[in-house]
């Protein structure tokens, strides 16, 4: 009897690869294997990350595929409807990224507020900076508005309270009224209320038809002139043209984006945005810590093996 084939289409940490290699019940086809292009015909299971898109056409061409397991939370790169029609299980790794993405969120907030990256660029460019002319902002006891208080947003809230002793405003229309009883916060039902009051606005929502361009021109108009916008969620949640205008007109203090509509972000894709000193762009690396990559990769492997053995998993989406 042939062993089920697990195809790995994206980079995974070597520890996760070792775990699969040590599993005698499956055959592993790695991304650098010449056979990897045959996954539609031969794969019983797929391991992917955000780099690979699985379209309806891909899924319709499969003949043996039982499951797709993605490292990370967002699954907008997988056609879930097509997978459901074919009875293919789709899973992610929820909550695994929470600590690492929350860490980056806090780090970016501080870097924008204290103009860390801007100063570094200017010094490297040969400028002699006059300290009295380049004031940053303190985040101590400031208010953070968290849009989407799920696994990541709630961790950001706890870290903010611990580090900044600041207040939390939460906007999440999908969470129950009893959510986050252990976090001191004020919940609002209107996003505009959060935008008007928050010193830092941080986004932790999936990209859907409802969240696309969630933050646009009118939203920037409502924010404080010294506010900071953070997006460590998904590209497309922020209207990037509106953001450029807000930064150019100094309608907000600054912004940091770990998620862009064009990824990886390049100077060719973003010639104007990358000229803004009050903007930091990182290449969607919120989950990229050594510890998290090992743990998340292992979780993907465990989920794949469970599904191939016919066991139920709690992180199944379809």
PDB file of C-alpha atoms in Angstrom, residues 31-256:
ATOM      1  CA  UNK A  31       9.728  22.205  -2.288  1.00  0.00           C
ATOM      2  CA  UNK A  32      13.159  21.690  -3.888  1.00  0.00           C
ATOM      3  CA  UNK A  33      12.201  18.229  -5.145  1.00  0.00           C
ATOM      4  CA  UNK A  34      11.647  17.909  -8.909  1.00  0.00           C
ATOM      5  CA  UNK A  35       8.371  16.125  -8.159  1.00  0.00           C
ATOM      6  CA  UNK A  36       6.850  19.113  -6.373  1.00  0.00           C
ATOM      7  CA  UNK A  37       5.192  20.400  -9.559  1.00  0.00           C
ATOM      8  CA  UNK A  38       3.084  17.226  -9.612  1.00  0.00           C
ATOM      9  CA  UNK A  39       1.305  18.047  -6.348  1.00  0.00           C
ATOM     10  CA  UNK A  40      -2.112  18.463  -7.988  1.00  0.00           C
ATOM     11  CA  UNK A  41      -2.039  14.872  -9.169  1.00  0.00           C
ATOM     12  CA  UNK A  42      -0.132  13.204  -6.350  1.00  0.00           C
ATOM     13  CA  UNK A  43      -0.549  15.093  -3.064  1.00  0.00           C
ATOM     14  CA  UNK A  44      -2.585  13.668  -0.224  1.00  0.00           C
ATOM     15  CA  UNK A  45      -1.697  16.665   1.951  1.00  0.00           C
ATOM     16  CA  UNK A  46      -0.253  20.136   1.418  1.00  0.00           C
ATOM     17  CA  UNK A  47       1.795  22.243   3.816  1.00  0.00           C
ATOM     18  CA  UNK A  48       1.863  25.906   2.787  1.00  0.00           C
ATOM     19  CA  UNK A  49       2.412  29.430   4.051  1.00  0.00           C
ATOM     20  CA  UNK A  50       1.307  32.806   2.685  1.00  0.00           C
ATOM     21  CA  UNK A  51       3.628  32.614  -0.326  1.00  0.00           C
ATOM     22  CA  UNK A  52       1.545  30.019  -2.164  1.00  0.00           C
ATOM     23  CA  UNK A  53      -1.951  30.623  -3.496  1.00  0.00           C
ATOM     24  CA  UNK A  54      -4.284  27.664  -3.847  1.00  0.00           C
ATOM     25  CA  UNK A  55      -6.951  28.610  -6.374  1.00  0.00           C
ATOM     26  CA  UNK A  56     -10.210  26.980  -7.337  1.00  0.00           C
ATOM     27  CA  UNK A  57      -8.540  25.805 -10.533  1.00  0.00           C
ATOM     28  CA  UNK A  58      -5.746  24.152  -8.531  1.00  0.00           C
ATOM     29  CA  UNK A  59      -8.239  22.365  -6.330  1.00  0.00           C
ATOM     30  CA  UNK A  60     -10.361  21.187  -9.264  1.00  0.00           C
ATOM     31  CA  UNK A  61      -7.247  19.530 -10.729  1.00  0.00           C
ATOM     32  CA  UNK A  62      -6.489  17.514  -7.604  1.00  0.00           C
ATOM     33  CA  UNK A  63      -7.340  13.834  -7.480  1.00  0.00           C
ATOM     34  CA  UNK A  64      -6.133  12.630  -4.050  1.00  0.00           C
ATOM     35  CA  UNK A  65      -5.884  15.756  -1.923  1.00  0.00           C
ATOM     36  CA  UNK A  66      -7.366  15.347   1.567  1.00  0.00           C
ATOM     37  CA  UNK A  67      -6.070  18.407   3.409  1.00  0.00           C
ATOM     38  CA  UNK A  68      -4.320  21.766   3.170  1.00  0.00           C
ATOM     39  CA  UNK A  69      -2.643  23.057   6.312  1.00  0.00           C
ATOM     40  CA  UNK A  70      -1.348  26.616   6.371  1.00  0.00           C
ATOM     41  CA  UNK A  71       1.159  27.958   8.847  1.00  0.00           C
ATOM     42  CA  UNK A  72      -0.296  31.199  10.198  1.00  0.00           C
ATOM     43  CA  UNK A  73      -3.781  32.543  10.743  1.00  0.00           C
ATOM     44  CA  UNK A  74      -4.991  34.160   7.513  1.00  0.00           C
ATOM     45  CA  UNK A  75      -6.251  31.815   4.793  1.00  0.00           C
ATOM     46  CA  UNK A  76      -7.154  34.385   2.136  1.00  0.00           C
ATOM     47  CA  UNK A  77      -4.625  32.660  -0.164  1.00  0.00           C
ATOM     48  CA  UNK A  78      -6.772  29.497  -0.252  1.00  0.00           C
ATOM     49  CA  UNK A  79     -10.091  29.178  -2.064  1.00  0.00           C
ATOM     50  CA  UNK A  80     -12.102  27.824   0.855  1.00  0.00           C
ATOM     51  CA  UNK A  81     -15.319  27.394  -1.122  1.00  0.00           C
ATOM     52  CA  UNK A  82     -13.603  25.224  -3.709  1.00  0.00           C
ATOM     53  CA  UNK A  83     -11.950  23.157  -0.986  1.00  0.00           C
ATOM     54  CA  UNK A  84     -15.271  22.647   0.779  1.00  0.00           C
ATOM     55  CA  UNK A  85     -16.945  21.544  -2.440  1.00  0.00           C
ATOM     56  CA  UNK A  86     -14.309  18.846  -2.866  1.00  0.00           C
ATOM     57  CA  UNK A  87     -14.386  17.801   0.799  1.00  0.00           C
ATOM     58  CA  UNK A  88     -10.801  18.918   1.360  1.00  0.00           C
ATOM     59  CA  UNK A  89     -10.005  19.916   4.932  1.00  0.00           C
ATOM     60  CA  UNK A  90      -8.350  23.329   5.414  1.00  0.00           C
ATOM     61  CA  UNK A  91      -6.614  24.182   8.674  1.00  0.00           C
ATOM     62  CA  UNK A  92      -4.463  26.998  10.004  1.00  0.00           C
ATOM     63  CA  UNK A  93      -2.459  27.505  13.192  1.00  0.00           C
ATOM     64  CA  UNK A  94      -4.561  29.908  15.273  1.00  0.00           C
ATOM     65  CA  UNK A  95      -3.082  31.596  18.357  1.00  0.00           C
ATOM     66  CA  UNK A  96       0.421  30.353  17.534  1.00  0.00           C
ATOM     67  CA  UNK A  97       1.500  33.768  16.225  1.00  0.00           C
ATOM     68  CA  UNK A  98      -0.122  35.869  18.923  1.00  0.00           C
ATOM     69  CA  UNK A  99       2.900  36.615  21.094  1.00  0.00           C
ATOM     70  CA  UNK A 100       5.313  37.285  18.243  1.00  0.00           C
ATOM     71  CA  UNK A 101       2.921  39.525  16.273  1.00  0.00           C
ATOM     72  CA  UNK A 102       2.006  41.403  19.452  1.00  0.00           C
ATOM     73  CA  UNK A 103       5.696  41.931  20.191  1.00  0.00           C
ATOM     74  CA  UNK A 104       6.255  43.431  16.751  1.00  0.00           C
ATOM     75  CA  UNK A 105       3.177  45.629  17.142  1.00  0.00           C
ATOM     76  CA  UNK A 106       4.526  47.164  20.347  1.00  0.00           C
ATOM     77  CA  UNK A 107       8.004  47.497  18.838  1.00  0.00           C
ATOM     78  CA  UNK A 108       6.675  49.330  15.774  1.00  0.00           C
ATOM     79  CA  UNK A 109       4.560  51.652  17.922  1.00  0.00           C
ATOM     80  CA  UNK A 110       7.641  52.679  19.883  1.00  0.00           C
ATOM     81  CA  UNK A 111       9.796  53.039  16.767  1.00  0.00           C
ATOM     82  CA  UNK A 112       7.261  55.348  15.098  1.00  0.00           C
ATOM     83  CA  UNK A 113       6.625  57.365  18.244  1.00  0.00           C
ATOM     84  CA  UNK A 114      10.328  57.881  18.997  1.00  0.00           C
ATOM     85  CA  UNK A 115      11.278  58.187  15.297  1.00  0.00           C
ATOM     86  CA  UNK A 116      13.905  55.483  15.667  1.00  0.00           C
ATOM     87  CA  UNK A 117      14.031  54.328  12.050  1.00  0.00           C
ATOM     88  CA  UNK A 118      13.823  57.890  10.715  1.00  0.00           C
ATOM     89  CA  UNK A 119      16.839  58.954  12.781  1.00  0.00           C
ATOM     90  CA  UNK A 120      18.832  55.927  11.719  1.00  0.00           C
ATOM     91  CA  UNK A 121      18.146  56.639   8.031  1.00  0.00           C
ATOM     92  CA  UNK A 122      19.096  60.299   8.361  1.00  0.00           C
ATOM     93  CA  UNK A 123      22.308  59.589  10.245  1.00  0.00           C
ATOM     94  CA  UNK A 124      23.337  56.958   7.690  1.00  0.00           C
ATOM     95  CA  UNK A 125      22.616  59.564   5.016  1.00  0.00           C
ATOM     96  CA  UNK A 126      25.209  61.858   6.537  1.00  0.00           C
ATOM     97  CA  UNK A 127      22.929  64.301   8.337  1.00  0.00           C
ATOM     98  CA  UNK A 128      23.918  65.902  11.626  1.00  0.00           C
ATOM     99  CA  UNK A 129      20.683  65.850  13.602  1.00  0.00           C
ATOM    100  CA  UNK A 130      19.902  68.692  16.003  1.00  0.00           C
ATOM    101  CA  UNK A 131      18.175  67.014  18.929  1.00  0.00           C
ATOM    102  CA  UNK A 132      16.038  69.999  19.932  1.00  0.00           C
ATOM    103  CA  UNK A 133      14.435  70.019  16.484  1.00  0.00           C
ATOM    104  CA  UNK A 134      13.402  66.359  16.330  1.00  0.00           C
ATOM    105  CA  UNK A 135      11.010  65.606  19.153  1.00  0.00           C
ATOM    106  CA  UNK A 136       9.345  62.238  19.397  1.00  0.00           C
ATOM    107  CA  UNK A 137       6.217  61.221  21.273  1.00  0.00           C
ATOM    108  CA  UNK A 138       5.917  59.375  24.577  1.00  0.00           C
ATOM    109  CA  UNK A 139       3.500  56.447  24.693  1.00  0.00           C
ATOM    110  CA  UNK A 140       3.371  56.329  28.493  1.00  0.00           C
ATOM    111  CA  UNK A 141      -0.246  56.283  29.690  1.00  0.00           C
ATOM    112  CA  UNK A 142      -1.467  56.808  26.119  1.00  0.00           C
ATOM    113  CA  UNK A 143      -4.608  55.161  24.733  1.00  0.00           C
ATOM    114  CA  UNK A 144      -4.413  52.374  22.169  1.00  0.00           C
ATOM    115  CA  UNK A 145      -7.402  51.553  19.978  1.00  0.00           C
ATOM    116  CA  UNK A 146      -7.424  47.884  19.031  1.00  0.00           C
ATOM    117  CA  UNK A 147      -9.457  46.990  15.970  1.00  0.00           C
ATOM    118  CA  UNK A 148     -10.046  43.251  16.295  1.00  0.00           C
ATOM    119  CA  UNK A 149      -9.500  41.920  19.814  1.00  0.00           C
ATOM    120  CA  UNK A 150      -8.955  38.300  18.900  1.00  0.00           C
ATOM    121  CA  UNK A 151      -5.943  36.169  19.812  1.00  0.00           C
ATOM    122  CA  UNK A 152      -3.413  38.800  18.743  1.00  0.00           C
ATOM    123  CA  UNK A 153      -5.333  41.928  19.696  1.00  0.00           C
ATOM    124  CA  UNK A 154      -5.949  40.718  23.240  1.00  0.00           C
ATOM    125  CA  UNK A 155      -2.244  39.964  23.720  1.00  0.00           C
ATOM    126  CA  UNK A 156      -1.409  43.465  22.451  1.00  0.00           C
ATOM    127  CA  UNK A 157      -3.831  44.855  25.034  1.00  0.00           C
ATOM    128  CA  UNK A 158      -2.150  43.023  27.901  1.00  0.00           C
ATOM    129  CA  UNK A 159       1.314  44.071  26.776  1.00  0.00           C
ATOM    130  CA  UNK A 160       0.186  47.694  26.390  1.00  0.00           C
ATOM    131  CA  UNK A 161      -1.192  47.816  29.903  1.00  0.00           C
ATOM    132  CA  UNK A 162       1.965  46.237  31.300  1.00  0.00           C
ATOM    133  CA  UNK A 163       4.447  48.340  29.357  1.00  0.00           C
ATOM    134  CA  UNK A 164       2.681  51.681  28.907  1.00  0.00           C
ATOM    135  CA  UNK A 165       0.144  51.659  31.766  1.00  0.00           C
ATOM    136  CA  UNK A 166      -2.208  52.965  29.092  1.00  0.00           C
ATOM    137  CA  UNK A 167      -5.904  52.623  28.368  1.00  0.00           C
ATOM    138  CA  UNK A 168      -7.506  50.205  25.918  1.00  0.00           C
ATOM    139  CA  UNK A 169     -10.365  50.961  23.533  1.00  0.00           C
ATOM    140  CA  UNK A 170     -11.623  47.848  21.773  1.00  0.00           C
ATOM    141  CA  UNK A 171     -13.659  47.574  18.572  1.00  0.00           C
ATOM    142  CA  UNK A 172     -14.710  44.085  17.542  1.00  0.00           C
ATOM    143  CA  UNK A 173     -18.265  43.605  16.257  1.00  0.00           C
ATOM    144  CA  UNK A 174     -17.862  39.822  16.168  1.00  0.00           C
ATOM    145  CA  UNK A 175     -16.800  39.199  19.769  1.00  0.00           C
ATOM    146  CA  UNK A 176     -19.347  38.391  22.449  1.00  0.00           C
ATOM    147  CA  UNK A 177     -20.421  41.019  24.949  1.00  0.00           C
ATOM    148  CA  UNK A 178     -18.627  39.066  27.696  1.00  0.00           C
ATOM    149  CA  UNK A 179     -15.275  38.938  25.889  1.00  0.00           C
ATOM    150  CA  UNK A 180     -11.976  39.765  27.637  1.00  0.00           C
ATOM    151  CA  UNK A 181     -13.204  39.924  31.257  1.00  0.00           C
ATOM    152  CA  UNK A 182      -9.602  39.874  32.497  1.00  0.00           C
ATOM    153  CA  UNK A 183      -8.528  42.923  30.422  1.00  0.00           C
ATOM    154  CA  UNK A 184      -9.376  46.410  31.620  1.00  0.00           C
ATOM    155  CA  UNK A 185     -10.822  48.085  28.542  1.00  0.00           C
ATOM    156  CA  UNK A 186     -13.628  50.167  27.113  1.00  0.00           C
ATOM    157  CA  UNK A 187     -15.515  48.636  24.239  1.00  0.00           C
ATOM    158  CA  UNK A 188     -17.075  50.733  21.494  1.00  0.00           C
ATOM    159  CA  UNK A 189     -19.587  49.746  18.849  1.00  0.00           C
ATOM    160  CA  UNK A 190     -18.576  52.530  16.456  1.00  0.00           C
ATOM    161  CA  UNK A 191     -15.141  52.497  14.824  1.00  0.00           C
ATOM    162  CA  UNK A 192     -15.256  56.279  14.479  1.00  0.00           C
ATOM    163  CA  UNK A 193     -15.374  56.669  18.249  1.00  0.00           C
ATOM    164  CA  UNK A 194     -12.168  54.656  18.569  1.00  0.00           C
ATOM    165  CA  UNK A 195     -10.455  56.649  15.820  1.00  0.00           C
ATOM    166  CA  UNK A 196     -11.249  59.976  17.472  1.00  0.00           C
ATOM    167  CA  UNK A 197      -9.914  58.987  20.891  1.00  0.00           C
ATOM    168  CA  UNK A 198      -6.967  56.651  20.306  1.00  0.00           C
ATOM    169  CA  UNK A 199      -3.361  57.817  20.338  1.00  0.00           C
ATOM    170  CA  UNK A 200      -2.366  54.571  18.613  1.00  0.00           C
ATOM    171  CA  UNK A 201      -4.681  52.625  16.287  1.00  0.00           C
ATOM    172  CA  UNK A 202      -3.650  49.026  15.675  1.00  0.00           C
ATOM    173  CA  UNK A 203      -5.366  46.646  13.231  1.00  0.00           C
ATOM    174  CA  UNK A 204      -5.742  42.921  13.888  1.00  0.00           C
ATOM    175  CA  UNK A 205      -8.484  41.789  11.517  1.00  0.00           C
ATOM    176  CA  UNK A 206      -8.603  39.358   8.589  1.00  0.00           C
ATOM    177  CA  UNK A 207      -8.953  40.665   5.055  1.00  0.00           C
ATOM    178  CA  UNK A 208     -12.585  40.263   3.996  1.00  0.00           C
ATOM    179  CA  UNK A 209     -15.020  42.224   1.854  1.00  0.00           C
ATOM    180  CA  UNK A 210     -16.021  44.073   5.031  1.00  0.00           C
ATOM    181  CA  UNK A 211     -12.483  44.954   6.145  1.00  0.00           C
ATOM    182  CA  UNK A 212     -10.984  45.857   2.760  1.00  0.00           C
ATOM    183  CA  UNK A 213     -10.060  49.574   2.860  1.00  0.00           C
ATOM    184  CA  UNK A 214     -11.378  49.686   6.420  1.00  0.00           C
ATOM    185  CA  UNK A 215      -9.046  52.613   7.063  1.00  0.00           C
ATOM    186  CA  UNK A 216      -9.328  55.186   4.290  1.00  0.00           C
ATOM    187  CA  UNK A 217      -9.515  58.923   3.727  1.00  0.00           C
ATOM    188  CA  UNK A 218     -12.481  59.592   6.010  1.00  0.00           C
ATOM    189  CA  UNK A 219     -10.978  57.479   8.782  1.00  0.00           C
ATOM    190  CA  UNK A 220      -7.682  59.376   8.648  1.00  0.00           C
ATOM    191  CA  UNK A 221      -9.645  62.616   8.900  1.00  0.00           C
ATOM    192  CA  UNK A 222     -11.123  61.427  12.193  1.00  0.00           C
ATOM    193  CA  UNK A 223      -7.815  60.445  13.785  1.00  0.00           C
ATOM    194  CA  UNK A 224      -5.754  62.691  16.041  1.00  0.00           C
ATOM    195  CA  UNK A 225      -3.007  64.721  14.347  1.00  0.00           C
ATOM    196  CA  UNK A 226      -0.452  62.979  16.587  1.00  0.00           C
ATOM    197  CA  UNK A 227      -1.946  59.496  16.191  1.00  0.00           C
ATOM    198  CA  UNK A 228      -0.010  56.451  15.023  1.00  0.00           C
ATOM    199  CA  UNK A 229      -1.488  53.775  12.737  1.00  0.00           C
ATOM    200  CA  UNK A 230      -0.220  50.188  12.864  1.00  0.00           C
ATOM    201  CA  UNK A 231      -1.166  47.362  10.503  1.00  0.00           C
ATOM    202  CA  UNK A 232       0.235  43.969  11.438  1.00  0.00           C
ATOM    203  CA  UNK A 233      -2.781  42.194   9.953  1.00  0.00           C
ATOM    204  CA  UNK A 234      -3.305  42.000   6.190  1.00  0.00           C
ATOM    205  CA  UNK A 235      -2.524  44.197   3.220  1.00  0.00           C
ATOM    206  CA  UNK A 236      -5.667  45.788   1.834  1.00  0.00           C
ATOM    207  CA  UNK A 237      -7.151  46.677   5.216  1.00  0.00           C
ATOM    208  CA  UNK A 238      -5.559  50.130   4.808  1.00  0.00           C
ATOM    209  CA  UNK A 239      -6.167  52.273   1.732  1.00  0.00           C
ATOM    210  CA  UNK A 240      -2.527  52.915   0.853  1.00  0.00           C
ATOM    211  CA  UNK A 241      -3.229  55.977  -1.312  1.00  0.00           C
ATOM    212  CA  UNK A 242      -5.185  57.534   1.538  1.00  0.00           C
ATOM    213  CA  UNK A 243      -2.341  56.703   3.918  1.00  0.00           C
ATOM    214  CA  UNK A 244       0.191  58.391   1.652  1.00  0.00           C
ATOM    215  CA  UNK A 245      -1.952  61.535   1.601  1.00  0.00           C
ATOM    216  CA  UNK A 246      -2.351  61.472   5.390  1.00  0.00           C
ATOM    217  CA  UNK A 247       1.415  61.176   5.873  1.00  0.00           C
ATOM    218  CA  UNK A 248       2.243  63.859   3.315  1.00  0.00           C
ATOM    219  CA  UNK A 249      -0.255  66.275   4.857  1.00  0.00           C
ATOM    220  CA  UNK A 250       0.849  65.336   8.400  1.00  0.00           C
ATOM    221  CA  UNK A 251      -2.693  64.418   9.356  1.00  0.00           C
ATOM    222  CA  UNK A 252      -1.199  61.765  11.656  1.00  0.00           C
ATOM    223  CA  UNK A 253       2.180  61.455  13.387  1.00  0.00           C
ATOM    224  CA  UNK A 254       3.173  58.334  11.504  1.00  0.00           C
ATOM    225  CA  UNK A 255       2.442  54.737  10.609  1.00  0.00           C
ATOM    226  CA  UNK A 256       3.996  51.297  10.485  1.00  0.00           C
TER     227      UNK A 256
END
